[in-house]
Structure formats: structure tokens, C-alpha cells
Amino acid sequence: MTPFDRFVMVDWSGGNDTGPTPRKDAIWIGEAGAEPRYMRNRALAEEALSDRIERSLTAGERLMIGFDFPFGYPAGFAGALTGRSDPFAVWGWLTERIEDSPKANNRFDVAGGINRALGNGRGPFWANGLSRDIDGLPRRKDSYLNPFPEKRCSETLCKGAFTCWQLAGAGAVGSQVLMGLPVLERLRRRFAGHVAVWPFEPLERPVAFVEIWPGLINPAVRAATGPNDIRDAVQVALLAEGLSALDPARLLAMLSIDAPEEGWILGLGFEQELMPPVTLQPPPLRNDCFALPAGVDWTPVDAALDLLRKGLHPVTGRETVPLMQAAGRVLAEDVAARRANPPTANTAVDGYGFASAAIGAGPQSLPLVPGRAAAGVPFGGTVPPGHALRVLTGAALPPGVDTVVLDEDVRVGDGRIAFHGPLKPGANTRKAGEDVAKGDIALKQGRVLTPADLALAAATGYGDLPVRERLRVAVISTGDELADPGSFASDAQIFDANRPMLLSMIARFGFEPVDMGRVPDNRDTLRATLDAASGRAHVILTSGGASAGDEDHVSALLHEAGAMQEWRIALKPGRPLALGLWQDTPVFGLPGNPVAALVCTLIFARPAMSLLAGAGWTEPQGFTVPAAFSKSKKPGRREYLRARIRDGRAEVFKSEGSGRISGLSWAEGLVELPDAAAKISPGDPVRYIPYASFGL
Ligand code: AMP
Ligand code: MG
């Protein structure tokens, strides 16, 4: 079976004509790559869909049309109504009886008739949107009786899905089914032999009608709906986009369902795959984002960092993720508490609660009110003044209680408690909102979410959070001399040590590493690899080939592409960095030496990537500690030494050679020596930055 070429998604409506101004609760038709279309009533929608089907048939395309209402009723209804368990029997039955015009229709009367015939006038349908009473159609569920299941099997799996029996009220879908099925039936007849209805018929025809439910992609819809957007329009567009972006094999998996009577919701159980991954893409970087001031020969480290900071901005889109999966992600918006913490005043200890007004100094004795208040199980009544109530930690304070005396300070007997006053009003209690008030900004945008942040978000009412898409960072090693780790290597070769190091650094920084492998010193191969990397990642890190020599193809290619800058930074260890844009994707051309590659990544690439990821510029936290070494350094270059702390002093690695990988591994951080000349003796203060401060 061929997959589908076009995806049209429809948000249906069961109500009357909603007028010419686009609004919610009317019909919206979404198609991938096009603006959602507004249909003020069903007659117009039927015509538009008919035209759309016609267009696809003429073009020889396979068209999927999704409708957001059930195609079938809960098991047993079709048989009771029509004598056949075939859902199309219901479609036909309704088509003969439903009268529809833009200003009026008879759906409530038809439902009342069904109720009188099948449920003694007490169900299965309920809710009446009209002012006129309808015989057999209950307005409320008081005396409601439903001879059929409340929900279809698929709906029981959807949190928040409405039953098709409810005809009116916010969110109800009952009217949409009654008013929608006749339209589908007419389209099906008009295009007989060309339309298959899923999952009742094999999808062997060019057009398929499928049932959808936008609730499946709620997080994406919520993230994408701006204050002036109409949600119905956003969700049909997103669903169409999500389905058309789907791998055909996955779509087929979603379609292979057996539900011959009730029908099924397309994508149920596949929500994450259906969700369009990214919304709201920020603008690309400017071509001159890596430009250095003219005439400067060696740029000081701080000036280089300043330039990076000013030239870059976040490049990741937004998405909404479940709270449980949000650790380490970058918060995309300020999060205001939806609920106070604690939500109500409660007791901080196990003890006895009362009103402080009735308490003085000296010995106190209060009669106990029967019952108790425990966490999650509040006391139902009011505690009269001069009485006390047993309270357990976390219990909401009932009316009449503002103060609690601790178990250990109380004697209990004869239905009374005795203790010594005075007690400060409010003692041993927590006030509502004393931690966070409702509406307070609990977490700021740009924050990299910690486990504690998740506790705070949960406590203040969040089940999912708006986050930035994870920054994807591609890594490419370059050099004819490189062999894959663990493979055979001739004497002329060395193992590619940078790639495992850089990929794992990226993962530690909280970004998504994309391994692009190693490429020889060959311009065409490198060009193709950069092309592929820019399609897959937000940032590219290369190592090797970044200087200006014959085999330095990274810098040569970036030069060719135009937006390249050779950054000669007054830094040791570090050769020139090649910074540039490859098809709008920033490239950090790192030196090949592992030591220089690591230092340049920590000092330059990491804060820049943090900014690109939406988490803002990051400064590593350093500590001033006494040196355990001697060194004298010349002015002009900032230096980073491989170092670690032992006995409270910073030791440095015995050799400064930039090929010494063992020193990188030996070290637990870097000592930073200033740009100016310095003479360091044991005991002198130096700045030590642990690897952990860089996120390693
Ligand atoms: P380049 O920057 O390409 O001139 O390389 C500088 C030095 O780093 C050379 O000795 C390279 O062999 C070495 N080198 C380059 N890439 C890597 C790598 N991926 N792993 C280990 N050493 C490398
Ligand atoms: Mg090289």
C-alpha cells in the first residue's frame, strides 16, 4: 500500500453558522504547508472538502482527511438502532433523518427520538442546547440511564476525551458526531469507490477518512498557540504537519487497527511520534556574527568572549515536555506558580491545633474536639474557640485553628490536653503560600532545569514544561592520519582521540551529540560532511585542519563559503580557531591537538553553545587557591594549565606539551593564569576552575 501524499485535517463543529469572522467553535481545515482555512458552516465545509477530494483525484494523489469526531458509537448501539452492528448502518440512518441548514438543525430532536426508542427517554444521549424542552432528552445527568457503554474502547485510553453521548456543554462532541456523519456519508456516496473509511474498510482507495483527536498532541498545541491564535486552527495545522512528517512505516503501524464497530483514533498510543517536534523557530544567525575588529593581531581572550556573546543568540525551537523528562532541559518561558505552595495553611508538626486568641500564659487545659486532621484528610468541621483538635504533619488547618502545640509539649487525658502557655500565634504552622505565592515566577526562562526545579514546578501545579529543543551539536574529526579507536592503525596513523572526547563533553553539557565521523584531508569529502552536519545539527564542532596550512581544509572551506573568520586568540594552549557559518550553521573549527581542542571547547565553544541553546552565557565558577607549583610566564597570552587540587593546593601537570593526552586525563580542572606576565611561587594564590564548573 502506498502511503499518503496529502494530509488534510478538519476540526468539526456541531453548531449553527458562526458568521464570517474566523472564530473558534466553527470548522477549521488544516493542510501541511498551508494556512488553516475557516469554514463558517457545514455546508461550506462539505463543498470545500468535495473540491479538495476532486483535486487529489485529478492529480492522482493519495489523500488522507482526518475528522475530529467519532466515526462509530460504543459497542451495541449500531445493532440496537439499525439491527446491524455495521457503523455505516448508523451513518445511513442518520443521513436519512438529520436536517441541517446553516441557521437551524434537528439534532436534539433526533437524539430525543433515539432515547425514547432505546432508553425509555433517559439516555443514551443527554444535554440539550435549546431553550425548548425535548421529550426524552434529559438536560442533566440526574435521572440519566445509558443502556450502552459510556465510552468507546479508544476513548477510555484518552485522558480528557468526551463521550459521544453528551450533546452540549463546553468540550462536548455529541453534536459533532450527529451532524458530521451525514456529511461524511454524502461525501462517501458522491465519491463512491474512491473513498475508504478507516478502520472499517481496507485503505485501498485513493482517499481515506480517518478519525483524529487533537487532544493527542495537546502539549505541542499548547506550546504553539499564541495569545491571539485560535486553538482549533493551530491544532489542525499541527496535526497535518505531524502526520505528513511521519515515517510512512510508522503511519502504517498507526493504521493497522482492528475496531470494526466503534472505530479508533488515529495515532492513539503513538502520541510522541505524532507530535510535530518543533514549533516557533528563532531567526538564523547573522553572517557577521563571528566578525573580529580589523587590525587586531592577537585578540585577548576576554575580547573574543565578548564578541561571541554579542554575536550569537538562541537558535533552538520550543517544545513542551512532561515534567518527568524535563531535567537538564532549558526552560523556554518564565513559569508562574499556578498554585501556591503550600496551597493551604497547614501544620508543620504532629500535635494539637486551636485558636491562639483563647490562650494565655501559664498552664492551659483545652477540651478536645472529636476527630482529627491529617495530611490529605482534612477535618470537616470548625474548631470552637477554647477547644483543640488532633492534627498531624501536613494537615490543612481547619477553621478555628491558627496555632499548633507540639506533641512533646502536651499531656493528654480525659478528652483534654494540658500544656504551658504562652504560644506564639501561628506557632508550628505553615502559612498558605509562605514558600511560593500563586502567580509568583517560580522559575525563570533560560534556566537549565535541576531536579530541585522539577520539585518546585510540580508543587506549583505543572505536569509539563515549556522547554527549548535540545541543542544538537555535530562533531567531525579531520585528518589523513586518523584511525577509528580500536581499529587497525599503521605506524603512520594515530587514533582519533578528539571525537570521543568532544562527543561526551557535549552530552555532559546537556546537548545532543551528533557523531559525523572522521574525514580525511579531502575538500570534497569534508564539504559533503559539513553539508550533512548542517542539516542535522544546530552547531558543528570540527577538530584539526583549522590553521592556514596546505592541509587545513576546514579553514579553507569556511573561507570559500564567505562567512569565515580566523580567530587568533592570545591563548595557550590554542592555535587559531576557525569560526564561520556553514549554511547558516555556526562552525567552531577547533585545533587538532587534544589539549588545545579541550581547552578551546571549554573556554569558547561551551559558553557560545549555552547561548545558542537558550540558556544564556555561562561563566565557569573558579576558586582562588594556593599554588603547589612554580612558574614564570611572559605577558601577552592567557594560559590554562592542566591542574588538580591535592591538600588544598593546585598542582599542575608535569608537562605543558599540547599533545600530552595523559595530562588531560590526569587533571581535574584548569589553572588560569592572567594575560599579563606572572611569577608564581608555591603558596601564591591562583585561579583554579574544576572541570565540574564547566559542566564536565
Ligand atoms: P591539525 O590542527 O590538523 O594541524 O592537527 C594538529 C595535531 O593534532 C596533529 O598532530 C594531529 O595529528 C593531531 N590531531 C588532529 N586531530 C586529532 C584527533 N582527532 N585526535 C588526536 N589527535 C589529533
Ligand atoms: Mg590535520
mmCIF file of N, CA and C in Angstrom, residues 238-345:
data_model
loop_
_atom_site.group_PDB
_atom_site.id
_atom_site.type_symbol
_atom_site.label_atom_id
_atom_site.label_comp_id
_atom_site.label_asym_id
_atom_site.label_seq_id
_atom_site.Cartn_x
_atom_site.Cartn_y
_atom_site.Cartn_z
ATOM 1 N N LEU A 238 -1.104 21.683 13.016
ATOM 2 C CA LEU A 238 -0.045 20.874 13.625
ATOM 3 C C LEU A 238 -0.238 19.389 13.337
ATOM 4 N N LEU A 239 -1.482 18.928 13.413
ATOM 5 C CA LEU A 239 -1.722 17.508 13.144
ATOM 6 C C LEU A 239 -1.376 17.159 11.698
ATOM 7 N N ALA A 240 -1.770 18.054 10.781
ATOM 8 C CA ALA A 240 -1.461 17.806 9.371
ATOM 9 C C ALA A 240 0.051 17.756 9.177
ATOM 10 N N GLU A 241 0.729 18.687 9.847
ATOM 11 C CA GLU A 241 2.190 18.736 9.749
ATOM 12 C C GLU A 241 2.809 17.473 10.347
ATOM 13 N N GLY A 242 2.318 17.093 11.531
ATOM 14 C CA GLY A 242 2.853 15.917 12.218
ATOM 15 C C GLY A 242 2.676 14.653 11.388
ATOM 16 N N LEU A 243 1.502 14.490 10.804
ATOM 17 C CA LEU A 243 1.246 13.277 10.021
ATOM 18 C C LEU A 243 2.065 13.266 8.744
ATOM 19 N N SER A 244 2.203 14.428 8.117
ATOM 20 C CA SER A 244 2.923 14.416 6.842
ATOM 21 C C SER A 244 4.422 14.235 7.058
ATOM 22 N N ALA A 245 4.900 14.590 8.265
ATOM 23 C CA ALA A 245 6.337 14.430 8.534
ATOM 24 C C ALA A 245 6.675 13.016 8.984
ATOM 25 N N LEU A 246 5.651 12.218 9.198
ATOM 26 C CA LEU A 246 5.851 10.893 9.779
ATOM 27 C C LEU A 246 6.467 9.919 8.789
ATOM 28 N N ASP A 247 7.303 9.050 9.315
ATOM 29 C CA ASP A 247 7.838 7.967 8.516
ATOM 30 C C ASP A 247 6.658 7.095 8.027
ATOM 31 N N PRO A 248 6.586 6.798 6.710
ATOM 32 C CA PRO A 248 5.436 6.037 6.194
ATOM 33 C C PRO A 248 5.217 4.713 6.927
ATOM 34 N N ALA A 249 6.309 4.072 7.323
ATOM 35 C CA ALA A 249 6.155 2.792 8.024
ATOM 36 C C ALA A 249 5.462 2.997 9.372
ATOM 37 N N ARG A 250 5.769 4.110 10.016
ATOM 38 C CA ARG A 250 5.136 4.381 11.304
ATOM 39 C C ARG A 250 3.662 4.711 11.119
ATOM 40 N N LEU A 251 3.369 5.412 10.036
ATOM 41 C CA LEU A 251 1.967 5.722 9.746
ATOM 42 C C LEU A 251 1.188 4.419 9.518
ATOM 43 N N LEU A 252 1.815 3.508 8.785
ATOM 44 C CA LEU A 252 1.151 2.226 8.545
ATOM 45 C C LEU A 252 0.925 1.493 9.866
ATOM 46 N N ALA A 253 1.901 1.583 10.756
ATOM 47 C CA ALA A 253 1.746 0.927 12.066
ATOM 48 C C ALA A 253 0.550 1.533 12.805
ATOM 49 N N MET A 254 0.414 2.859 12.729
ATOM 50 C CA MET A 254 -0.716 3.517 13.396
ATOM 51 C C MET A 254 -2.045 3.097 12.782
ATOM 52 N N LEU A 255 -2.008 2.802 11.490
ATOM 53 C CA LEU A 255 -3.251 2.488 10.785
ATOM 54 C C LEU A 255 -3.679 1.035 10.950
ATOM 55 N N SER A 256 -2.752 0.189 11.417
ATOM 56 C CA SER A 256 -3.142 -1.227 11.492
ATOM 57 C C SER A 256 -3.846 -1.488 12.815
ATOM 58 N N ILE A 257 -5.143 -1.306 12.780
ATOM 59 C CA ILE A 257 -6.001 -1.374 13.968
ATOM 60 C C ILE A 257 -7.230 -2.186 13.600
ATOM 61 N N ASP A 258 -7.741 -2.961 14.555
ATOM 62 C CA ASP A 258 -8.960 -3.712 14.319
ATOM 63 C C ASP A 258 -10.037 -3.160 15.256
ATOM 64 N N ALA A 259 -10.957 -2.403 14.739
ATOM 65 C CA ALA A 259 -12.049 -1.839 15.550
ATOM 66 C C ALA A 259 -13.263 -1.686 14.646
ATOM 67 N N PRO A 260 -13.878 -2.830 14.242
ATOM 68 C CA PRO A 260 -14.861 -2.831 13.156
ATOM 69 C C PRO A 260 -16.169 -2.127 13.491
ATOM 70 N N GLU A 261 -16.479 -1.972 14.761
ATOM 71 C CA GLU A 261 -17.757 -1.338 15.066
ATOM 72 C C GLU A 261 -17.592 0.075 15.616
ATOM 73 N N GLU A 262 -16.673 0.233 16.557
ATOM 74 C CA GLU A 262 -16.552 1.520 17.248
ATOM 75 C C GLU A 262 -15.641 2.506 16.538
ATOM 76 N N GLY A 263 -14.740 1.991 15.694
ATOM 77 C CA GLY A 263 -13.741 2.873 15.113
ATOM 78 C C GLY A 263 -12.617 3.138 16.108
ATOM 79 N N TRP A 264 -11.673 3.957 15.707
ATOM 80 C CA TRP A 264 -10.464 4.165 16.516
ATOM 81 C C TRP A 264 -9.923 5.568 16.246
ATOM 82 N N ILE A 265 -9.117 6.061 17.169
ATOM 83 C CA ILE A 265 -8.499 7.383 16.996
ATOM 84 C C ILE A 265 -7.102 7.192 16.418
ATOM 85 N N LEU A 266 -6.853 7.802 15.279
ATOM 86 C CA LEU A 266 -5.552 7.621 14.632
ATOM 87 C C LEU A 266 -4.441 8.208 15.499
ATOM 88 N N GLY A 267 -3.409 7.397 15.731
ATOM 89 C CA GLY A 267 -2.249 7.895 16.473
ATOM 90 C C GLY A 267 -2.316 7.617 17.958
ATOM 91 N N LEU A 268 -3.423 7.061 18.430
ATOM 92 C CA LEU A 268 -3.531 6.728 19.846
ATOM 93 C C LEU A 268 -2.439 5.725 20.202
ATOM 94 N N GLY A 269 -1.674 6.056 21.221
ATOM 95 C CA GLY A 269 -0.542 5.203 21.585
ATOM 96 C C GLY A 269 0.738 5.596 20.869
ATOM 97 N N PHE A 270 0.641 6.541 19.929
ATOM 98 C CA PHE A 270 1.822 6.980 19.163
ATOM 99 C C PHE A 270 2.003 8.487 19.326
ATOM 100 N N GLU A 271 1.511 9.018 20.448
ATOM 101 C CA GLU A 271 1.425 10.469 20.600
ATOM 102 C C GLU A 271 2.750 11.183 20.350
ATOM 103 N N GLN A 272 3.823 10.603 20.925
ATOM 104 C CA GLN A 272 5.111 11.305 20.803
ATOM 105 C C GLN A 272 5.545 11.411 19.345
ATOM 106 N N GLU A 273 5.244 10.374 18.571
ATOM 107 C CA GLU A 273 5.660 10.390 17.163
ATOM 108 C C GLU A 273 4.815 11.347 16.345
ATOM 109 N N LEU A 274 3.578 11.511 16.792
ATOM 110 C CA LEU A 274 2.640 12.343 16.061
ATOM 111 C C LEU A 274 2.922 13.820 16.284
ATOM 112 N N MET A 275 3.528 14.087 17.421
ATOM 113 C CA MET A 275 3.745 15.466 17.851
ATOM 114 C C MET A 275 4.726 16.143 16.907
ATOM 115 N N PRO A 276 4.347 17.252 16.275
ATOM 116 C CA PRO A 276 5.343 17.949 15.466
ATOM 117 C C PRO A 276 6.438 18.398 16.407
ATOM 118 N N PRO A 277 7.691 18.045 16.140
ATOM 119 C CA PRO A 277 8.729 18.205 17.130
ATOM 120 C C PRO A 277 9.007 19.659 17.488
ATOM 121 N N VAL A 278 8.966 20.510 16.538
ATOM 122 C CA VAL A 278 9.451 21.854 16.803
ATOM 123 C C VAL A 278 8.429 22.868 16.326
ATOM 124 N N THR A 279 8.264 23.879 17.135
ATOM 125 C CA THR A 279 7.415 24.980 16.703
ATOM 126 C C THR A 279 8.303 26.207 16.736
ATOM 127 N N LEU A 280 7.804 27.340 16.447
ATOM 128 C CA LEU A 280 8.477 28.609 16.677
ATOM 129 C C LEU A 280 9.998 28.573 16.518
ATOM 130 N N GLN A 281 10.479 28.594 15.316
ATOM 131 C CA GLN A 281 11.927 28.597 15.125
ATOM 132 C C GLN A 281 12.464 30.025 15.189
ATOM 133 N N PRO A 282 13.529 30.225 15.972
ATOM 134 C CA PRO A 282 14.110 31.564 16.007
ATOM 135 C C PRO A 282 14.828 31.887 14.694
ATOM 136 N N PRO A 283 15.128 33.180 14.462
ATOM 137 C CA PRO A 283 15.790 33.545 13.209
ATOM 138 C C PRO A 283 17.219 33.005 13.156
ATOM 139 N N PRO A 284 17.781 32.868 11.934
ATOM 140 C CA PRO A 284 19.165 32.390 11.833
ATOM 141 C C PRO A 284 20.158 33.439 12.338
ATOM 142 N N LEU A 285 21.390 33.001 12.503
ATOM 143 C CA LEU A 285 22.441 33.923 12.948
ATOM 144 C C LEU A 285 22.805 34.872 11.814
ATOM 145 N N ARG A 286 23.353 36.015 12.199
ATOM 146 C CA ARG A 286 23.789 36.970 11.170
ATOM 147 C C ARG A 286 25.125 36.525 10.588
ATOM 148 N N ASN A 287 25.302 36.882 9.332
ATOM 149 C CA ASN A 287 26.512 36.493 8.620
ATOM 150 C C ASN A 287 27.790 36.979 9.285
ATOM 151 N N ASP A 288 27.691 38.122 9.956
ATOM 152 C CA ASP A 288 28.896 38.705 10.539
ATOM 153 C C ASP A 288 29.016 38.369 12.029
ATOM 154 N N CYS A 289 28.358 37.305 12.458
ATOM 155 C CA CYS A 289 28.340 37.058 13.903
ATOM 156 C C CYS A 289 29.722 36.725 14.460
ATOM 157 N N PHE A 290 30.629 36.302 13.623
ATOM 158 C CA PHE A 290 31.964 35.974 14.123
ATOM 159 C C PHE A 290 33.011 37.019 13.725
ATOM 160 N N ALA A 291 32.544 38.180 13.268
ATOM 161 C CA ALA A 291 33.496 39.176 12.768
ATOM 162 C C ALA A 291 34.383 39.701 13.897
ATOM 163 N N LEU A 292 35.651 39.807 13.613
ATOM 164 C CA LEU A 292 36.603 40.365 14.569
ATOM 165 C C LEU A 292 36.919 41.796 14.154
ATOM 166 N N PRO A 293 37.280 42.646 15.118
ATOM 167 C CA PRO A 293 37.645 44.011 14.733
ATOM 168 C C PRO A 293 38.877 43.981 13.827
ATOM 169 N N ALA A 294 38.917 44.871 12.829
ATOM 170 C CA ALA A 294 40.041 44.913 11.886
ATOM 171 C C ALA A 294 41.304 45.373 12.604
ATOM 172 N N GLY A 295 42.421 44.896 12.118
ATOM 173 C CA GLY A 295 43.700 45.428 12.576
ATOM 174 C C GLY A 295 44.216 44.835 13.865
ATOM 175 N N VAL A 296 43.449 43.971 14.511
ATOM 176 C CA VAL A 296 43.944 43.370 15.746
ATOM 177 C C VAL A 296 44.647 42.074 15.387
ATOM 178 N N ASP A 297 45.837 41.893 15.906
ATOM 179 C CA ASP A 297 46.596 40.720 15.522
ATOM 180 C C ASP A 297 46.219 39.534 16.391
ATOM 181 N N TRP A 298 46.453 39.651 17.663
ATOM 182 C CA TRP A 298 46.082 38.576 18.589
ATOM 183 C C TRP A 298 44.990 39.116 19.507
ATOM 184 N N THR A 299 43.833 38.521 19.443
ATOM 185 C CA THR A 299 42.710 39.022 20.235
ATOM 186 C C THR A 299 42.788 38.467 21.648
ATOM 187 N N PRO A 300 42.714 39.348 22.655
ATOM 188 C CA PRO A 300 42.707 38.834 24.032
ATOM 189 C C PRO A 300 41.472 37.960 24.283
ATOM 190 N N VAL A 301 41.610 37.005 25.195
ATOM 191 C CA VAL A 301 40.534 36.051 25.461
ATOM 192 C C VAL A 301 39.228 36.765 25.796
ATOM 193 N N ASP A 302 39.303 37.770 26.682
ATOM 194 C CA ASP A 302 38.062 38.428 27.109
ATOM 195 C C ASP A 302 37.385 39.147 25.958
ATOM 196 N N ALA A 303 38.200 39.748 25.064
ATOM 197 C CA ALA A 303 37.603 40.446 23.921
ATOM 198 C C ALA A 303 36.932 39.431 22.998
ATOM 199 N N ALA A 304 37.573 38.272 22.832
ATOM 200 C CA ALA A 304 36.993 37.241 21.970
ATOM 201 C C ALA A 304 35.669 36.737 22.553
ATOM 202 N N LEU A 305 35.663 36.520 23.864
ATOM 203 C CA LEU A 305 34.433 36.045 24.504
ATOM 204 C C LEU A 305 33.313 37.079 24.361
ATOM 205 N N ASP A 306 33.707 38.343 24.514
ATOM 206 C CA ASP A 306 32.733 39.422 24.389
ATOM 207 C C ASP A 306 32.093 39.444 23.006
ATOM 208 N N LEU A 307 32.930 39.227 21.991
ATOM 209 C CA LEU A 307 32.422 39.216 20.617
ATOM 210 C C LEU A 307 31.444 38.072 20.402
ATOM 211 N N LEU A 308 31.808 36.913 20.917
ATOM 212 C CA LEU A 308 30.925 35.750 20.760
ATOM 213 C C LEU A 308 29.591 36.025 21.426
ATOM 214 N N ARG A 309 29.677 36.576 22.603
ATOM 215 C CA ARG A 309 28.482 36.830 23.396
ATOM 216 C C ARG A 309 27.544 37.792 22.677
ATOM 217 N N LYS A 310 28.133 38.791 22.011
ATOM 218 C CA LYS A 310 27.295 39.782 21.336
ATOM 219 C C LYS A 310 26.765 39.275 20.006
ATOM 220 N N GLY A 311 27.507 38.386 19.361
ATOM 221 C CA GLY A 311 27.137 37.987 18.002
ATOM 222 C C GLY A 311 26.120 36.863 17.923
ATOM 223 N N LEU A 312 25.932 36.138 19.032
ATOM 224 C CA LEU A 312 25.101 34.930 18.970
ATOM 225 C C LEU A 312 23.779 35.117 19.706
ATOM 226 N N HIS A 313 22.806 34.321 19.335
ATOM 227 C CA HIS A 313 21.523 34.315 20.044
ATOM 228 C C HIS A 313 20.953 32.900 19.970
ATOM 229 N N PRO A 314 19.904 32.606 20.751
ATOM 230 C CA PRO A 314 19.377 31.237 20.765
ATOM 231 C C PRO A 314 18.896 30.797 19.385
ATOM 232 N N VAL A 315 19.162 29.560 19.034
ATOM 233 C CA VAL A 315 18.750 29.033 17.723
ATOM 234 C C VAL A 315 17.826 27.826 17.852
ATOM 235 N N THR A 316 17.503 27.450 19.070
ATOM 236 C CA THR A 316 16.673 26.255 19.245
ATOM 237 C C THR A 316 15.198 26.631 19.325
ATOM 238 N N GLY A 317 14.340 25.758 18.812
ATOM 239 C CA GLY A 317 12.896 25.972 18.884
ATOM 240 C C GLY A 317 12.366 25.580 20.256
ATOM 241 N N ARG A 318 11.043 25.654 20.375
ATOM 242 C CA ARG A 318 10.445 25.313 21.669
ATOM 243 C C ARG A 318 9.591 24.075 21.544
ATOM 244 N N GLU A 319 9.442 23.395 22.645
ATOM 245 C CA GLU A 319 8.504 22.282 22.706
ATOM 246 C C GLU A 319 8.046 22.140 24.148
ATOM 247 N N THR A 320 7.032 21.338 24.354
ATOM 248 C CA THR A 320 6.566 21.097 25.716
ATOM 249 C C THR A 320 6.862 19.648 26.046
ATOM 250 N N VAL A 321 7.454 19.420 27.218
ATOM 251 C CA VAL A 321 7.776 18.036 27.587
ATOM 252 C C VAL A 321 7.187 17.731 28.961
ATOM 253 N N PRO A 322 6.894 16.435 29.201
ATOM 254 C CA PRO A 322 6.412 16.074 30.530
ATOM 255 C C PRO A 322 7.456 16.444 31.585
ATOM 256 N N LEU A 323 6.982 16.880 32.725
ATOM 257 C CA LEU A 323 7.851 17.266 33.828
ATOM 258 C C LEU A 323 8.904 16.201 34.124
ATOM 259 N N MET A 324 8.471 14.947 34.089
ATOM 260 C CA MET A 324 9.371 13.848 34.452
ATOM 261 C C MET A 324 10.566 13.762 33.501
ATOM 262 N N GLN A 325 10.434 14.344 32.321
ATOM 263 C CA GLN A 325 11.540 14.262 31.357
ATOM 264 C C GLN A 325 12.244 15.590 31.175
ATOM 265 N N ALA A 326 11.985 16.551 32.060
ATOM 266 C CA ALA A 326 12.467 17.906 31.814
ATOM 267 C C ALA A 326 13.819 18.201 32.460
ATOM 268 N N ALA A 327 14.357 17.284 33.267
ATOM 269 C CA ALA A 327 15.635 17.565 33.921
ATOM 270 C C ALA A 327 16.712 17.818 32.874
ATOM 271 N N GLY A 328 17.510 18.845 33.097
ATOM 272 C CA GLY A 328 18.600 19.154 32.175
ATOM 273 C C GLY A 328 18.168 19.969 30.972
ATOM 274 N N ARG A 329 16.867 20.168 30.790
ATOM 275 C CA ARG A 329 16.410 20.944 29.643
ATOM 276 C C ARG A 329 16.414 22.427 29.988
ATOM 277 N N VAL A 330 16.390 23.265 28.945
ATOM 278 C CA VAL A 330 16.417 24.712 29.136
ATOM 279 C C VAL A 330 14.979 25.229 29.130
ATOM 280 N N LEU A 331 14.593 25.907 30.182
ATOM 281 C CA LEU A 331 13.226 26.425 30.277
ATOM 282 C C LEU A 331 13.029 27.525 29.230
ATOM 283 N N ALA A 332 11.943 27.415 28.446
ATOM 284 C CA ALA A 332 11.736 28.350 27.335
ATOM 285 C C ALA A 332 10.986 29.608 27.750
ATOM 286 N N GLU A 333 10.266 29.549 28.851
ATOM 287 C CA GLU A 333 9.496 30.719 29.293
ATOM 288 C C GLU A 333 9.565 30.804 30.809
ATOM 289 N N ASP A 334 9.299 32.004 31.328
ATOM 290 C CA ASP A 334 9.126 32.114 32.777
ATOM 291 C C ASP A 334 7.939 31.242 33.177
ATOM 292 N N VAL A 335 8.066 30.577 34.289
ATOM 293 C CA VAL A 335 6.990 29.723 34.764
ATOM 294 C C VAL A 335 6.423 30.341 36.045
ATOM 295 N N ALA A 336 5.149 30.764 35.976
ATOM 296 C CA ALA A 336 4.499 31.377 37.137
ATOM 297 C C ALA A 336 3.730 30.305 37.894
ATOM 298 N N ALA A 337 3.771 30.371 39.206
ATOM 299 C CA ALA A 337 3.088 29.354 40.019
ATOM 300 C C ALA A 337 1.597 29.367 39.711
ATOM 301 N N ARG A 338 1.075 28.191 39.314
ATOM 302 C CA ARG A 338 -0.365 28.084 39.073
ATOM 303 C C ARG A 338 -1.085 27.875 40.394
ATOM 304 N N ARG A 339 -0.317 27.554 41.398
ATOM 305 C CA ARG A 339 -0.875 27.235 42.689
ATOM 306 C C ARG A 339 0.137 27.667 43.744
ATOM 307 N N ALA A 340 -0.376 28.075 44.907
ATOM 308 C CA ALA A 340 0.532 28.481 45.981
ATOM 309 C C ALA A 340 1.154 27.238 46.603
ATOM 310 N N ASN A 341 2.333 27.401 47.167
ATOM 311 C CA ASN A 341 2.922 26.323 47.954
ATOM 312 C C ASN A 341 3.246 26.847 49.349
ATOM 313 N N PRO A 342 2.703 26.285 50.428
ATOM 314 C CA PRO A 342 1.641 25.270 50.369
ATOM 315 C C PRO A 342 0.314 25.893 49.941
ATOM 316 N N PRO A 343 -0.579 25.069 49.387
ATOM 317 C CA PRO A 343 -1.837 25.632 48.897
ATOM 318 C C PRO A 343 -2.736 26.127 50.025
ATOM 319 N N THR A 344 -2.646 25.507 51.181
ATOM 320 C CA THR A 344 -3.440 25.963 52.332
ATOM 321 C C THR A 344 -2.521 26.008 53.543
ATOM 322 N N ALA A 345 -2.968 26.763 54.578
ATOM 323 C CA ALA A 345 -2.207 26.767 55.833
ATOM 324 C C ALA A 345 -2.274 25.353 56.399
#
